[in-house]
Amino acid sequence: MRSVAECVSEARQWDRLMQLAKLGAIAGDGVNRPCLSALDREARRLVIGWAEAAGAAVSIDAAANLWFRVKGADDSAAPVLTGSHMDSQPEGGRFDGIYGVVAGLEVLSALHDAGVVPKRAVEVVAWTNEEGSRFAPGCMGSMAWAGHTPIAAFAEVLDADGVRFGDALAEQLAAEADLPRRVLGHVPHAYLEAHIEQGPVLENEGLDIGVVTGIQGSRWFTVTLTGETAHAGTAPLAGRKDAVQDMVRAINALNALMHDPEDVLRFTVARVTVAPNSSNSVANHVRFSIDLRHPDRDVLLSKGDAIEATIRAAVRDCGVHLHEWFHAMPVAFDALVVDTVEAAAAGYRSRRMASGAFHDAQFAVPIAPSGMIFVPSHKGISHNPAEYTSPSQLAAGTRVLARSLMALAS
Ligand code: GLV
Ligand code: MN
Ligand code: MN
């Protein structure tokens, strides 16, 4: 009899990923599949079909997290849970997130093919809105499941077209009203998420598997600068309240605040909106995002808490408003889950490592023993259409996932 890991099919998994990559395909092999969009729903229907073929029961919860469950021999025992997200960045790749969902599904298909019934049920989840690129912040589905933030708290968040998150969620739930509903939130026996590394470490070191030990912390802010619009040809520079010029001053000062000779701290300004956004009118309004990350909680707190005063001291003419959207403190994964993954990676070249990206797994940590498995990312490229991991590297990660889940479920 073949083991579950032996029944993991590299070809089936790759074929599924490539079918999903067609939904929202963009130039350069990329994917743009926003959460709670028609494309997202189309992708979910594909995945639901594969899950049903593997004998899984399908359900959704009030946050539109999508669940697949294969029964265990002792179905009253807490299930082992795996999964990730199906939404992408606007210029995203074919693997970020969706790999973890397809890998979980591949384990369900392999269980089916192997004819194995583990002691505990195995569940796969596709979390709603991990990326936070359509509706900020990310990880809404996992935060709501974990009791970190109620899903209703996000209702008024708007996307770039002014659509409320609450309305987009209601539309999704209505479109999937044929699926059984399950209660939002439960306590699994363990949570384990497979994901691409999104960095260069595994490839540079010639390794197959990252045994993830924890995730660095992150904080998201929006800065709003309010000045006054004026005629670009006539208004003297001295009297202007130019929001773009003050943004440049603010970002220069923040770069100095965030300077880290060790290059551990991550500071990114990547979303900017300007009004009236006209070449010959002085800008009266600028809004820009800040994404701050660090593995050390104290550094994350002190640098993040210094942002507002730094901006106020740097700007010359504009009003300043700072809003913090999101914070996730650094987490360490459960030693038992980390050891289980490391043992399951026997025969592969692996190392322990921390995650620079945030993941839904971060919010599972307070709920259940949790961990993650990384597979290599070619040249470390991610959040970019050129994201690539080979079919065999992806299959190796899924075999390690299968072995780990079987160990945790037995
Ligand atoms: C997740 O996509 C992140 O930004 O880390
Ligand atoms: Mn991801
Ligand atoms: Mn991502």
PDB file of C-alpha atoms in Angstrom, residues 35-46 48 58-66 134 166-181:
ATOM      1  CA  CYS A  35     -10.436  38.771  -3.024  1.00  0.00           C
ATOM      2  CA  LEU A  36     -14.251  38.672  -3.190  1.00  0.00           C
ATOM      3  CA  SER A  37     -14.240  39.291  -6.959  1.00  0.00           C
ATOM      4  CA  ALA A  38     -15.979  37.357  -9.740  1.00  0.00           C
ATOM      5  CA  LEU A  39     -12.574  35.803 -10.561  1.00  0.00           C
ATOM      6  CA  ASP A  40     -12.145  34.726  -6.947  1.00  0.00           C
ATOM      7  CA  ARG A  41     -15.560  33.033  -7.053  1.00  0.00           C
ATOM      8  CA  GLU A  42     -14.660  31.287 -10.306  1.00  0.00           C
ATOM      9  CA  ALA A  43     -11.414  30.019  -8.785  1.00  0.00           C
ATOM     10  CA  ARG A  44     -13.263  28.824  -5.675  1.00  0.00           C
ATOM     11  CA  ARG A  45     -15.727  26.819  -7.806  1.00  0.00           C
ATOM     12  CA  LEU A  46     -12.811  25.029  -9.482  1.00  0.00           C
ATOM     13  CA  ILE A  48     -14.629  23.078  -4.710  1.00  0.00           C
ATOM     14  CA  VAL A  58     -17.432  21.775   1.589  1.00  0.00           C
ATOM     15  CA  SER A  59     -18.629  24.686   3.731  1.00  0.00           C
ATOM     16  CA  ILE A  60     -18.154  28.422   4.243  1.00  0.00           C
ATOM     17  CA  ASP A  61     -18.301  30.636   7.308  1.00  0.00           C
ATOM     18  CA  ALA A  62     -19.518  34.190   7.881  1.00  0.00           C
ATOM     19  CA  ALA A  63     -16.143  35.608   6.790  1.00  0.00           C
ATOM     20  CA  ALA A  64     -16.409  33.623   3.510  1.00  0.00           C
ATOM     21  CA  ASN A  65     -13.478  31.465   4.544  1.00  0.00           C
ATOM     22  CA  LEU A  66     -13.915  28.311   2.448  1.00  0.00           C
ATOM     23  CA  ARG A 134      -8.054  45.222  -2.387  1.00  0.00           C
ATOM     24  CA  GLY A 166     -19.226  44.574   3.904  1.00  0.00           C
ATOM     25  CA  ASP A 167     -21.003  44.723   0.532  1.00  0.00           C
ATOM     26  CA  ALA A 168     -18.363  42.642  -1.280  1.00  0.00           C
ATOM     27  CA  LEU A 169     -18.567  40.025   1.477  1.00  0.00           C
ATOM     28  CA  ALA A 170     -22.383  39.938   1.307  1.00  0.00           C
ATOM     29  CA  GLU A 171     -22.177  39.474  -2.472  1.00  0.00           C
ATOM     30  CA  GLN A 172     -19.781  36.544  -2.037  1.00  0.00           C
ATOM     31  CA  LEU A 173     -21.938  34.891   0.624  1.00  0.00           C
ATOM     32  CA  ALA A 174     -25.027  35.297  -1.590  1.00  0.00           C
ATOM     33  CA  ALA A 175     -23.215  33.803  -4.603  1.00  0.00           C
ATOM     34  CA  GLU A 176     -22.208  30.819  -2.456  1.00  0.00           C
ATOM     35  CA  ALA A 177     -25.517  30.424  -0.610  1.00  0.00           C
ATOM     36  CA  ASP A 178     -25.735  26.857  -1.971  1.00  0.00           C
ATOM     37  CA  LEU A 179     -22.767  25.864   0.234  1.00  0.00           C
ATOM     38  CA  PRO A 180     -23.435  24.696   3.808  1.00  0.00           C
ATOM     39  CA  ARG A 181     -22.597  27.285   6.468  1.00  0.00           C
TER      40      ARG A 181
END
